[in-house]
Tab-separated table of C-alpha atoms and ligand atoms in Angstrom:
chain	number	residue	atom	x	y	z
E	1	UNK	CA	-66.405	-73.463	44.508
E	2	UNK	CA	-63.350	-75.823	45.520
E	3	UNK	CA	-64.576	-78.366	43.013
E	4	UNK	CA	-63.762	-75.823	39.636
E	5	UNK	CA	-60.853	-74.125	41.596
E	6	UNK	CA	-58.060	-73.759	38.399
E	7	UNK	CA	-55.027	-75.612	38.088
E	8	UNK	CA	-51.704	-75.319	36.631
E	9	UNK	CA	-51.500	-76.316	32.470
E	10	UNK	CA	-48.255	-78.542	33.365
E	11	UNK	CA	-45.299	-78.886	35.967
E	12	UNK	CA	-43.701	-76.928	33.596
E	13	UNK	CA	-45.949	-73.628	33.909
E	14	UNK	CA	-46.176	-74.019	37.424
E	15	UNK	CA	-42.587	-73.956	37.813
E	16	UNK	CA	-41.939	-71.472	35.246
E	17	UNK	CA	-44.940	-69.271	37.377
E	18	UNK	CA	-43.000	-70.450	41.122
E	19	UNK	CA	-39.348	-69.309	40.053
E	20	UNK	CA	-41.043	-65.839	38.139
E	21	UNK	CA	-42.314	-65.382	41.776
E	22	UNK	CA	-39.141	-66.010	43.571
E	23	UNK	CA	-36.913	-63.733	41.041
E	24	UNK	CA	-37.662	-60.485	41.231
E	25	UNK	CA	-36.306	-57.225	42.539
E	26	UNK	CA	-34.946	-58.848	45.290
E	27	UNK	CA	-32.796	-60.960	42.822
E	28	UNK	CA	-31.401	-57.930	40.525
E	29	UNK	CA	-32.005	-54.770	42.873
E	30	UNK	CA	-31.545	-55.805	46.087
E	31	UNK	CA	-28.855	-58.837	46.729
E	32	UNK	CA	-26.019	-56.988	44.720
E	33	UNK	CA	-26.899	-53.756	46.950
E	34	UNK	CA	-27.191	-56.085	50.177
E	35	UNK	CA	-23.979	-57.910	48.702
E	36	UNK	CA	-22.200	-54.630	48.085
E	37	UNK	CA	-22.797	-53.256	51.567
E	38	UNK	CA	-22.135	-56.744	53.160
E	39	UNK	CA	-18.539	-57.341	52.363
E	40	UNK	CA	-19.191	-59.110	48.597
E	41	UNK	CA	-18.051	-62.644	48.629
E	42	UNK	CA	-17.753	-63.555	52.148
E	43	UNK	CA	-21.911	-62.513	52.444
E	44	UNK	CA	-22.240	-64.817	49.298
E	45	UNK	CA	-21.056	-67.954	51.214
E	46	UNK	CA	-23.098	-66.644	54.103
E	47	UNK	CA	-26.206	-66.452	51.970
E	48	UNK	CA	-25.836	-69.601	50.160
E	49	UNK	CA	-25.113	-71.883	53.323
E	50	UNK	CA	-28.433	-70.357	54.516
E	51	UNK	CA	-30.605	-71.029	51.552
E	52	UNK	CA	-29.256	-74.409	51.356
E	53	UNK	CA	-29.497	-75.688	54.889
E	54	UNK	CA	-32.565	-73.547	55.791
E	55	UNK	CA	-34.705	-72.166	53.767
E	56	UNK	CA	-35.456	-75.180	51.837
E	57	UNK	CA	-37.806	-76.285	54.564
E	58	UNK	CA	-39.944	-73.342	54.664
E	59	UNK	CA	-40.143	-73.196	51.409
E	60	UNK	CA	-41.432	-76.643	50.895
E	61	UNK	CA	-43.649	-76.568	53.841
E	62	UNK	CA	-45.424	-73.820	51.663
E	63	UNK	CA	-45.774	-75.600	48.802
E	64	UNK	CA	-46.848	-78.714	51.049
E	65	UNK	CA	-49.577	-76.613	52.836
E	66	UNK	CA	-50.961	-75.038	49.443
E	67	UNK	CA	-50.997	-78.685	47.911
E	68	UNK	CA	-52.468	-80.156	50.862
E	69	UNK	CA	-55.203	-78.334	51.748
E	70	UNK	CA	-56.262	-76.718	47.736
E	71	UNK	CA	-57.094	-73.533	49.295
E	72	UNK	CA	-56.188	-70.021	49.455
E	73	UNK	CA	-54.513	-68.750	52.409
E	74	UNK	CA	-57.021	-68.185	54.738
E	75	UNK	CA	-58.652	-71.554	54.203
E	76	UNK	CA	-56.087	-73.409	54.174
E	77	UNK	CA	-55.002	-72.373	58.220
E	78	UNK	CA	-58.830	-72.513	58.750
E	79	UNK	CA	-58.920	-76.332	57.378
E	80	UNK	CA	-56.181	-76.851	60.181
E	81	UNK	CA	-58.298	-75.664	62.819
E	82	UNK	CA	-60.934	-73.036	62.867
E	83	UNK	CA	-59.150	-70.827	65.098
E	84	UNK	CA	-56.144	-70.528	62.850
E	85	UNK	CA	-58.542	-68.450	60.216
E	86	UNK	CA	-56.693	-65.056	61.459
E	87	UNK	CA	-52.993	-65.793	61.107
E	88	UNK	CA	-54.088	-67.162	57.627
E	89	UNK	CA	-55.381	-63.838	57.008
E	90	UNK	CA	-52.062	-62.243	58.093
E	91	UNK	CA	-51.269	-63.173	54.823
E	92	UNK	CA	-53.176	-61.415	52.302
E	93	UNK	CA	-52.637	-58.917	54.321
E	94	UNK	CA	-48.707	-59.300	53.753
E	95	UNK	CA	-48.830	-59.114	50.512
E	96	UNK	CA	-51.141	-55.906	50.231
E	97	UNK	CA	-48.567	-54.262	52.145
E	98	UNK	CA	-45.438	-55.946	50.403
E	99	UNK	CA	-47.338	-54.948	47.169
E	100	UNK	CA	-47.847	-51.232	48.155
E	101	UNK	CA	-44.288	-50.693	48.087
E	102	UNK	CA	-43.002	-53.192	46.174
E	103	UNK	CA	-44.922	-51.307	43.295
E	104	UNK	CA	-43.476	-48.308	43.593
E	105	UNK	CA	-39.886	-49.410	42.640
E	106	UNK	CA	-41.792	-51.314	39.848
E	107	UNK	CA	-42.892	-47.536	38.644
E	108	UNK	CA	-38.943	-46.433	39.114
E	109	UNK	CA	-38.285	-49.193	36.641
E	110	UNK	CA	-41.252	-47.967	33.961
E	111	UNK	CA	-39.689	-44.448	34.448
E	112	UNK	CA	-36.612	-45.696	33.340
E	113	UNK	CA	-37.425	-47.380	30.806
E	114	UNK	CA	-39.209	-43.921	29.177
E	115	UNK	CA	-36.317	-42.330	29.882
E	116	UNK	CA	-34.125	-45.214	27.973
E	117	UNK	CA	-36.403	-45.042	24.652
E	118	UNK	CA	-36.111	-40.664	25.048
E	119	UNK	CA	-32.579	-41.550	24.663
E	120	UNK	CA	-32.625	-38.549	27.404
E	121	UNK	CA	-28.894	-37.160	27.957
E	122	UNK	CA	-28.365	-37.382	32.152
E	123	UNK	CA	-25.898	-35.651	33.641
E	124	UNK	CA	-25.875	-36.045	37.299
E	125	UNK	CA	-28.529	-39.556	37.853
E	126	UNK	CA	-27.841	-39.152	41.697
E	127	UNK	CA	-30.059	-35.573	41.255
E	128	UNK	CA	-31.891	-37.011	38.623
E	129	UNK	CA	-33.428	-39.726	40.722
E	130	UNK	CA	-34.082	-38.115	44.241
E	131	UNK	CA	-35.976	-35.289	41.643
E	132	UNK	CA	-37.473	-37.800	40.369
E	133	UNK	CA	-39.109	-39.643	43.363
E	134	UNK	CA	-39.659	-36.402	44.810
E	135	UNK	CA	-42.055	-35.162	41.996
E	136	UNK	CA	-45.646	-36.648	43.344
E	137	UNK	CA	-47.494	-36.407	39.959
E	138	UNK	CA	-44.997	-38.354	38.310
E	139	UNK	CA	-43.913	-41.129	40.726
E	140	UNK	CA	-47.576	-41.775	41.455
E	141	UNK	CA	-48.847	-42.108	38.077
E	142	UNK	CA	-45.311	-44.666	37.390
E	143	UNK	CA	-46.308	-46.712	40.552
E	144	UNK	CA	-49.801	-46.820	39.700
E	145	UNK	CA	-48.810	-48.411	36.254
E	146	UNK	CA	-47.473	-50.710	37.529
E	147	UNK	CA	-50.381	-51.967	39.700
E	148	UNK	CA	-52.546	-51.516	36.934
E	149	UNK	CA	-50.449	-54.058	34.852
E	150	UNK	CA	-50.009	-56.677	37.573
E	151	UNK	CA	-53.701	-56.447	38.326
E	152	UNK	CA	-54.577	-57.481	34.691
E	153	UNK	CA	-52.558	-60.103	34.353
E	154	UNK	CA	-53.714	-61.208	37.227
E	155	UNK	CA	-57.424	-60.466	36.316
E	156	UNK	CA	-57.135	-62.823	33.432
E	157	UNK	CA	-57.136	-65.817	35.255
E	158	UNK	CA	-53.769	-68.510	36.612
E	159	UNK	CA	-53.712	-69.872	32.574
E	160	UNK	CA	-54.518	-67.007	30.435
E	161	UNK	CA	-53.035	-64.390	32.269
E	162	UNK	CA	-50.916	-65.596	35.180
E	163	UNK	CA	-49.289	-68.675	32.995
E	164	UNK	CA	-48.979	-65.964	29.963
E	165	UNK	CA	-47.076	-63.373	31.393
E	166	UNK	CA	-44.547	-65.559	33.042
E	167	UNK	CA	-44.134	-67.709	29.782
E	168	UNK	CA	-43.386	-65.019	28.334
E	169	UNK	CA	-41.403	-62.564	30.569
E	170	UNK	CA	-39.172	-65.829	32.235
E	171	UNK	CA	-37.553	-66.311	28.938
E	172	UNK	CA	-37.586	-62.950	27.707
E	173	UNK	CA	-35.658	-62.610	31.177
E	174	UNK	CA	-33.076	-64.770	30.744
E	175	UNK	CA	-32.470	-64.079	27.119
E	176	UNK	CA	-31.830	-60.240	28.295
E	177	UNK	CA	-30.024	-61.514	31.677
E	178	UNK	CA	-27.435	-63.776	29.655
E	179	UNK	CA	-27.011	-60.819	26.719
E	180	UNK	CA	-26.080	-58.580	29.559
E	181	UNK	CA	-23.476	-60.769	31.386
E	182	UNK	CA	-21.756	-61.402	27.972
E	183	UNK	CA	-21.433	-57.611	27.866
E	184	UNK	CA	-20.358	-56.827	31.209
E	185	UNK	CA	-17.993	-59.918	31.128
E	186	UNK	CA	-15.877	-58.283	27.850
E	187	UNK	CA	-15.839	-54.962	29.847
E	188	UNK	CA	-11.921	-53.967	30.711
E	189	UNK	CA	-11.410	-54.782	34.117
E	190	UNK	CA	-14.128	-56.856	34.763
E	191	UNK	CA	-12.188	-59.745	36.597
E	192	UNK	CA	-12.333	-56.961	39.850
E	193	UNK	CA	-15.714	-57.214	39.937
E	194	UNK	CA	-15.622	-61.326	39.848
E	195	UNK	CA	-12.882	-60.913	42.637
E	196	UNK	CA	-14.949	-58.883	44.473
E	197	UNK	CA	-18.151	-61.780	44.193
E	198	UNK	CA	-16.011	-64.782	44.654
E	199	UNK	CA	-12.789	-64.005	46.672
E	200	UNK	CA	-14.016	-64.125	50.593
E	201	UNK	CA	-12.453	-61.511	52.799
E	202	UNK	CA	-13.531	-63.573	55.827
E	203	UNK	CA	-12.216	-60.749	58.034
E	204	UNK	CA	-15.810	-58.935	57.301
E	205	UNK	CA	-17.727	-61.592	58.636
E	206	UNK	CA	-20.105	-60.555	61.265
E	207	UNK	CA	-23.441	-61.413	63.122
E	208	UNK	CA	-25.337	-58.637	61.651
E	209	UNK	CA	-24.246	-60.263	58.164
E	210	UNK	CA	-26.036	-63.405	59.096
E	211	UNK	CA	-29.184	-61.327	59.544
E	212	UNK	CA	-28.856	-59.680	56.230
E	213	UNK	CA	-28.542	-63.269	54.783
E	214	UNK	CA	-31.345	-64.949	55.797
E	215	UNK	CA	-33.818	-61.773	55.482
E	216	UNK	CA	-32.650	-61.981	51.867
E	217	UNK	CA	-33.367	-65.715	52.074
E	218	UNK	CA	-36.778	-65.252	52.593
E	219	UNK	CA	-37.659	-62.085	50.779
E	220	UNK	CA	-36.166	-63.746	47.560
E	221	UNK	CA	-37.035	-67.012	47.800
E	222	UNK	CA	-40.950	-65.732	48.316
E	223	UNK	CA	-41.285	-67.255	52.006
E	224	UNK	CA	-43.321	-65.941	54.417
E	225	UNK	CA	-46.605	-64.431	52.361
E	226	UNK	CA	-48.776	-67.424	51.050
E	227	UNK	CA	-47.296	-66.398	47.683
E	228	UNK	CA	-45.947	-70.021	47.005
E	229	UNK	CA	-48.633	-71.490	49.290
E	230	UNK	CA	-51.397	-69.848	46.806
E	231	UNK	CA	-49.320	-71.069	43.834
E	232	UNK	CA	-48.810	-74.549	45.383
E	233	UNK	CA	-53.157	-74.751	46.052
E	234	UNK	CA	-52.998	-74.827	42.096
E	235	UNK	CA	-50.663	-77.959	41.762
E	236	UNK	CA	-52.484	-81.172	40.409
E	237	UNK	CA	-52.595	-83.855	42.953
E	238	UNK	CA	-50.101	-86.306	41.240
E	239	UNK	CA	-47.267	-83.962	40.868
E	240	UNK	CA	-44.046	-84.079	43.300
E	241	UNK	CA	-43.121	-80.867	45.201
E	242	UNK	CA	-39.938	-81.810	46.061
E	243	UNK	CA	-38.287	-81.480	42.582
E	244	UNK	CA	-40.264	-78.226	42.310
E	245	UNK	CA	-38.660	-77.244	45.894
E	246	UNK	CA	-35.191	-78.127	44.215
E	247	UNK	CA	-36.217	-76.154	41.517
E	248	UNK	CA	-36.719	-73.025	42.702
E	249	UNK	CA	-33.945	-72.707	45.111
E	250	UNK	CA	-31.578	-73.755	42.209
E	251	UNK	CA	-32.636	-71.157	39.846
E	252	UNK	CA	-33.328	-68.322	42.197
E	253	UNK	CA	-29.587	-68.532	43.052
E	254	UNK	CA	-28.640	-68.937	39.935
E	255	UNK	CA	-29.988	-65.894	38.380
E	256	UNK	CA	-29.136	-63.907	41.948
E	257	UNK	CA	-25.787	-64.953	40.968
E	258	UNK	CA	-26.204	-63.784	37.643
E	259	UNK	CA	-27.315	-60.598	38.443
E	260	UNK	CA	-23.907	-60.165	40.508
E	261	UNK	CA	-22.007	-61.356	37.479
E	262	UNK	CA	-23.736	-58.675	35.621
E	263	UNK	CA	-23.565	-56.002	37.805
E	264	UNK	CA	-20.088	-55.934	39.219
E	265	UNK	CA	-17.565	-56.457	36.784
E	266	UNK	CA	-19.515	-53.071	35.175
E	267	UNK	CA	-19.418	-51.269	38.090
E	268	UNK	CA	-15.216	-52.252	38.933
E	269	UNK	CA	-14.305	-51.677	35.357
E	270	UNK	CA	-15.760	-48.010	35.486
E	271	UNK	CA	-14.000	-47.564	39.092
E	272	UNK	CA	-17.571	-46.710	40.950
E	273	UNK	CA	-18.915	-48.261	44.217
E	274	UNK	CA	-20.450	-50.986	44.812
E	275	UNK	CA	-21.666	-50.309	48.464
E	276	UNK	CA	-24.059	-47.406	47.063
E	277	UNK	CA	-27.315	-49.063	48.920
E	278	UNK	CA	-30.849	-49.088	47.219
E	279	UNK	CA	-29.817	-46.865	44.883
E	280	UNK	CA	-27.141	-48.927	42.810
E	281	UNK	CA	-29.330	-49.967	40.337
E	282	UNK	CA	-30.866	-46.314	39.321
E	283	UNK	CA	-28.196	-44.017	39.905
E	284	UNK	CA	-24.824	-46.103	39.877
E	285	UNK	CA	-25.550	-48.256	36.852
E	286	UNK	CA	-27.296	-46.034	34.714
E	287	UNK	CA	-23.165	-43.743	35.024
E	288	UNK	CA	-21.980	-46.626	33.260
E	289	UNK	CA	-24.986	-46.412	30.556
E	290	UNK	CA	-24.189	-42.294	30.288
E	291	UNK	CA	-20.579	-43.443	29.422
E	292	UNK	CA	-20.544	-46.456	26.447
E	293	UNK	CA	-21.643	-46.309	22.529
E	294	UNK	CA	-25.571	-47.422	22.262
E	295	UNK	CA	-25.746	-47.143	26.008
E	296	UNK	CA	-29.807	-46.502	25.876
E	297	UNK	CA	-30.139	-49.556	24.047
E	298	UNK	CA	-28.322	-51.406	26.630
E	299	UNK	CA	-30.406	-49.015	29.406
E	300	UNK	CA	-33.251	-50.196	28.237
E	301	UNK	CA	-32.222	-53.769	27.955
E	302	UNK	CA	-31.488	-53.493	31.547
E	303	UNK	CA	-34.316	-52.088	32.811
E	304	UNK	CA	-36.679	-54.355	30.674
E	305	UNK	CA	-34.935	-56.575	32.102
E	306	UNK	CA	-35.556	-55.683	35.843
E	307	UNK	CA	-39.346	-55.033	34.562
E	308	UNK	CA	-39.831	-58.528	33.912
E	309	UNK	CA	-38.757	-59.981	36.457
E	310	UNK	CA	-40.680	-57.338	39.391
E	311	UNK	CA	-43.758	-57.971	36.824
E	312	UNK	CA	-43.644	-61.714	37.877
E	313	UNK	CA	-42.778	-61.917	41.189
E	314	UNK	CA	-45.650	-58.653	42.024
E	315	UNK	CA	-48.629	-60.902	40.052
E	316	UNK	CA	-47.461	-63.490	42.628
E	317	UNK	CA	-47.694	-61.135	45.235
E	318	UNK	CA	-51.345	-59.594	44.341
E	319	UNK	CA	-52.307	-63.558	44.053
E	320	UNK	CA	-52.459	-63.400	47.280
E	321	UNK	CA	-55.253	-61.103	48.293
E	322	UNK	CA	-57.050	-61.926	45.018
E	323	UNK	CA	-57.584	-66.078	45.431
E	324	UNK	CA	-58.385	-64.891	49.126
E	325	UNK	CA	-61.288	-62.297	47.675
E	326	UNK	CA	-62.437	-64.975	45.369
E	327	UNK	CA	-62.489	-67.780	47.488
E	328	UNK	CA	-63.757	-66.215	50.542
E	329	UNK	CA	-66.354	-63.894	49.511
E	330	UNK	CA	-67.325	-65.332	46.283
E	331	UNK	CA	-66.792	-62.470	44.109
E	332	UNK	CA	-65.489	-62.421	40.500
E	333	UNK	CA	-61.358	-62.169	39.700
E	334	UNK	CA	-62.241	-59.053	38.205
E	335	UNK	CA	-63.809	-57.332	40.473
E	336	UNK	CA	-61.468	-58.559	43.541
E	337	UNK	CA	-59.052	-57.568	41.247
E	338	UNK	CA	-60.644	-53.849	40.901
E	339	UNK	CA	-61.171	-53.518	44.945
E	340	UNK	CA	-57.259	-54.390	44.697
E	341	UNK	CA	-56.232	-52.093	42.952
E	342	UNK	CA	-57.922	-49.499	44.897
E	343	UNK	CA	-56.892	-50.388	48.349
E	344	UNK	CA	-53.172	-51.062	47.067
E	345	UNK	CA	-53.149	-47.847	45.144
E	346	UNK	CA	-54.521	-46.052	48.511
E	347	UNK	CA	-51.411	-47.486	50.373
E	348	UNK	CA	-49.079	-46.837	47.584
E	349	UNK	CA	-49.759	-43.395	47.000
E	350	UNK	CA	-49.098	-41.874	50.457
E	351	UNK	CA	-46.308	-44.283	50.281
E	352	UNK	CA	-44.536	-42.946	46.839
E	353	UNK	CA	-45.242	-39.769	48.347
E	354	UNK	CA	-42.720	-40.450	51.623
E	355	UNK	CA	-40.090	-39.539	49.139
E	356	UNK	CA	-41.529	-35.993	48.298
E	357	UNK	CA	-44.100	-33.861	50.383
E	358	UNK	CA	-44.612	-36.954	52.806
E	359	UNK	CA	-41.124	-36.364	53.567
E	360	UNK	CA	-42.031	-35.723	57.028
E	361	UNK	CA	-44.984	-37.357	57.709
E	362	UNK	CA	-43.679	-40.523	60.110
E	363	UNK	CA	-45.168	-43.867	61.186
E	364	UNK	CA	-43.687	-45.133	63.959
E	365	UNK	CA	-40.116	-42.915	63.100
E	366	UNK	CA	-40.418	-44.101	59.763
E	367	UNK	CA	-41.524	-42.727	56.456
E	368	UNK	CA	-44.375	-44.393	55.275
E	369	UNK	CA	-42.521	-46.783	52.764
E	370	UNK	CA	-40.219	-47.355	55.386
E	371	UNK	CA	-42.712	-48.301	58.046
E	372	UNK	CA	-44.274	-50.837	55.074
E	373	UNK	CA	-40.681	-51.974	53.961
E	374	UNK	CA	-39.591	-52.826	57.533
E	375	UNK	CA	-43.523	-54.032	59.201
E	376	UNK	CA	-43.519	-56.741	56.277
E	377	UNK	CA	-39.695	-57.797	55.617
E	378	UNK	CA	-38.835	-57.330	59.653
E	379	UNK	CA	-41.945	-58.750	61.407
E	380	UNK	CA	-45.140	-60.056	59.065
E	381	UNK	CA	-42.788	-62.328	56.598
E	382	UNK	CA	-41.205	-63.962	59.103
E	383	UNK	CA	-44.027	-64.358	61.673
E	384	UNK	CA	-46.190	-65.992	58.857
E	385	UNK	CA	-43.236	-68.212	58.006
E	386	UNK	CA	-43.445	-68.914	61.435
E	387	UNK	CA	-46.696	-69.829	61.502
E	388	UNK	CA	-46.842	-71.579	58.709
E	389	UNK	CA	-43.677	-74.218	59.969
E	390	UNK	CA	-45.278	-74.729	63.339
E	391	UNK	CA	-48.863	-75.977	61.839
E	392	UNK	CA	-47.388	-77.982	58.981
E	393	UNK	CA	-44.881	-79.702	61.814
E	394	UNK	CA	-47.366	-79.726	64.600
E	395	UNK	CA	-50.639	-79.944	63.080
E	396	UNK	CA	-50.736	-81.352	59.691
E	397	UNK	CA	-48.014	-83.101	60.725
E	398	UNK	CA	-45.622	-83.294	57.738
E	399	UNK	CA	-43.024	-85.399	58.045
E	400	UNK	CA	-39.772	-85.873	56.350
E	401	UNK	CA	-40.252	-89.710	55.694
E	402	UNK	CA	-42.957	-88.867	53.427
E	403	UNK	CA	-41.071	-87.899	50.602
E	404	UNK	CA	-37.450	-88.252	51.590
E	405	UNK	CA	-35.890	-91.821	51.438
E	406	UNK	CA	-33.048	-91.561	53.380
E	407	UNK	CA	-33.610	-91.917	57.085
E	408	UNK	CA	-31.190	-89.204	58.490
E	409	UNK	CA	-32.157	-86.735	56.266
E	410	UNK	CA	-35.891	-87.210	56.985
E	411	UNK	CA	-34.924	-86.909	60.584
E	412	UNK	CA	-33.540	-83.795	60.087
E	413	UNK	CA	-36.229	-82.214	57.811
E	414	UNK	CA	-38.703	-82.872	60.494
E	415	UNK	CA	-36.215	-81.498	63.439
E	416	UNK	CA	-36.069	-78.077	61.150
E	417	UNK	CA	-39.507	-77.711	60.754
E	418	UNK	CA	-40.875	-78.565	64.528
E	419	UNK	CA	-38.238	-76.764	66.195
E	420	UNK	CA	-35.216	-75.447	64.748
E	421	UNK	CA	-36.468	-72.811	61.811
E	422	UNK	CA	-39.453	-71.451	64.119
E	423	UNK	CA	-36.582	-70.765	66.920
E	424	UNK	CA	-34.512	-68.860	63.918
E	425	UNK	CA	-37.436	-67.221	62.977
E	426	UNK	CA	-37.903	-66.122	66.351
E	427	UNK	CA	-34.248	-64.812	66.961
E	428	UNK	CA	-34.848	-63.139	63.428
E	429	UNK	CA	-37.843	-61.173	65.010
E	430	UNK	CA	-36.656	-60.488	68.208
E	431	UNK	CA	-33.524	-58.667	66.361
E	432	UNK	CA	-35.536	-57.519	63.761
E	433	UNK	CA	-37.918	-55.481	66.385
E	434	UNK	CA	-34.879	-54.767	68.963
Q	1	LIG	N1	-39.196	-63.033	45.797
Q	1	LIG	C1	-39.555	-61.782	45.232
Q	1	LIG	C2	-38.275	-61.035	44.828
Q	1	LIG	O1	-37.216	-61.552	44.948
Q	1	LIG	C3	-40.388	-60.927	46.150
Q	1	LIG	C4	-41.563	-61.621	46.745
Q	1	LIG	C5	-41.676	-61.737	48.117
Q	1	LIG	C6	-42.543	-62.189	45.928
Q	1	LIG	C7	-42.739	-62.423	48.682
Q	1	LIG	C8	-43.612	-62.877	46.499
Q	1	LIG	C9	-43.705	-62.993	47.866
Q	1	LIG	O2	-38.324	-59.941	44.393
């Protein structure tokens, strides 16, 4: 099986495939919102110390790992030592319940993006959308969609379906991105919203802030599933992952950054809030739609726009599970992808529902897509982060000096990864489940 285990077409599909992971939701939909409610440019320097300083070893280690060891998840702890199979299986299991609500937002986006082409006239989207996600036939069949489209792309195999859909939704991406910015950008008033990224208020600084940073880190940057360490497994022997770890740091900020650049100098110049929470994206932004000449077309720009990159990053998520179905039990894509999308769509479903007649119905004090949202981001991602640094430090022993010339700086890679990240990732927890 190991022997005809696919590979990536080039560096350049591979990377193309890594970054479409690491961009998603939590690039357009989530850092402005965490941004917004986190004090705007101060958070920003926050967030960008962290990814540069920290995250880049996790991230790598993942990559190493999947590189390493050419094998899913679960394998790939196993090859470490037998009695590692079951945090390697914490994994899959991640991203089945990262997927289960992750998907549902992906079915907001579809919804929109009806409701763009209807060119339907919205008075009040704050009503609009809580009706919306209330109404169980609806939101169900939106999130299930979704699933449905990830699962065949993903069903098709890493060339003809996973390499396809992010060659062609990456570019499509930034094409829409950049059209976007130039738009918001000529908007009067927009310098506000650029004040508002970029001029640090460092009075708002605070240790809760810190937290919000680096759980953005991680959930954006893809750490902490197997996502990258599935995608790395793929990588040819001879090519570097360090470049590719430069990479995809590089251009998930970037287009995190872009997505503020879009999003804020809109939202100053029509005098609305930026601090709105979860809901910025469908019911602040689409005010500003309601209120300009052709604003469907530029609704559904926006929302395509959001599709692709959620599209991307949730194949990479589903990845997960599937190489781990169809290494492990030796069953076809397609029909670990068709189990998938059962046992996703059996989670999803009671989760879309939290937001209507599940209203009440609590896990732990939490509605059922906030017990997933908050088990995952708050206590799997990090503990398999976790994890994963400790055996690629301790066991498979991956040391700075490998790949990194200078002295010092290999030093200090291999301090981060033995001791220093798994003790943040620790404090992260111990908050996190406070
Ligand atoms: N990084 C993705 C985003 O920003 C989400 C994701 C998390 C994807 C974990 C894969 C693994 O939306």
């Amino acid at each position: 099986m190991e022997d005809n285990r696919p590979s990536w077409s080039s560096r350049l599909t591979f990377i193309l495939a890594a970054v479409g992971s690491a961009v998603g939701l939590g690039n357009i939909w989530r850092f402005p919102y965490i941004m917004g409610q986190n004090g705007g440019a101060v958070f920003l320097i926050v967030y960008l110390a962290l990814i540069l300083t920290i995250c880049f070893i996790p991230l790598f280690a993942e990559l190493a790992v999947g590189k390493i060891t050419k094998k899913e998840c679960i394998g790939a702890f196993e090859s470490v030592n037998p009695k590692f199979k079951f945090l390697g299986f914490l994994n899959p299991l991640t991203g089945v319940l990262v997927a289960s609500f992750y998907f549902i937002v992906g079915g907001w986006i579809i919804n929109y993006i009806a409701l763009s082409f209807a060119q339907a006239r919205i008075e009040d989207y704050s009503s609009y959308f809580v009706s919306f996600i209330q109404n169980s036939v609806s939101a169900c069949g939106f999130t299930l969609i979704f699933l449905f489209i990830c699962v065949w792309f993903t069903a098709r195999g890493i060339k003809r379906g996973i390499e396809f859909a992010n060659n062609v939704m990456m570019p499509m991406f930034a094409v829409i991105l950049l059209g976007l910015i130039i738009f918001s950008l000529t908007l009067p008033n927009a310098h506000l919203g650029l004040e508002y990224m970029f001029k640090p208020d460092f009075s708002k600084i605070n240790a809760h802030m810190f937290l919000a940073a680096l759980g953005q880190a991680l959930f954006t940057l893809s750490i902490g599933m197997g996502a990258l360490l599935t995608y790395g497994s793929y990588i040819k022997e001879d090519k570097s992952i360090l470049k590719s770890t430069y990479t995809i740091i590089f251009s998930d900020t970037l287009f995190a950054l872009m997505a503020g650049i879009m999003i804020f100098p809109a939202i100053f110049s029509f005098g609305l809030e930026p601090n709105s929470g979860a809901g910025l994206v469908f019911i602040t932004i689409p005010q500003i739609f309601a209120q300009i000449p052709y604003g469907n077309i530029v609704s559904a720009a926006f929302f395509i726009l959001l599709f692709a990159a959620a599209i991307t990053s949730g194949i990479s998520i589903i990845e997960v599970p599937i190489a781990s179905m169809v290494e492990r039990l030796k069953i076809s894509r397609t029909k670990a992808c068709t189990i998938l999308f059962f046992i996703i769509g059996l989670i999803s479903v009671p989760a879309t529902l939290s937001f209507g007649v599940l209203e009440n119905f609590k896990l732990c004090g939490k509605t059922v897509f906030d017990f997933l949202d908050f088990t995952t981001s708050s206590i799997l991602m990090p503990l398999n982060a976790l994890f994963l640094c400790l055996i690629a430090g301790w066991f498979l022993k991956i040391r700075g000096n490998h790949f990194i010339q200078n002295k010092f700086f290999a030093f200090l890679f291999d301090i981060g990864l033995k001791f220093v990240i798994p003790v943040i990732l620790v404090a992260l927890l111990y908050i996190g489940l406070k």
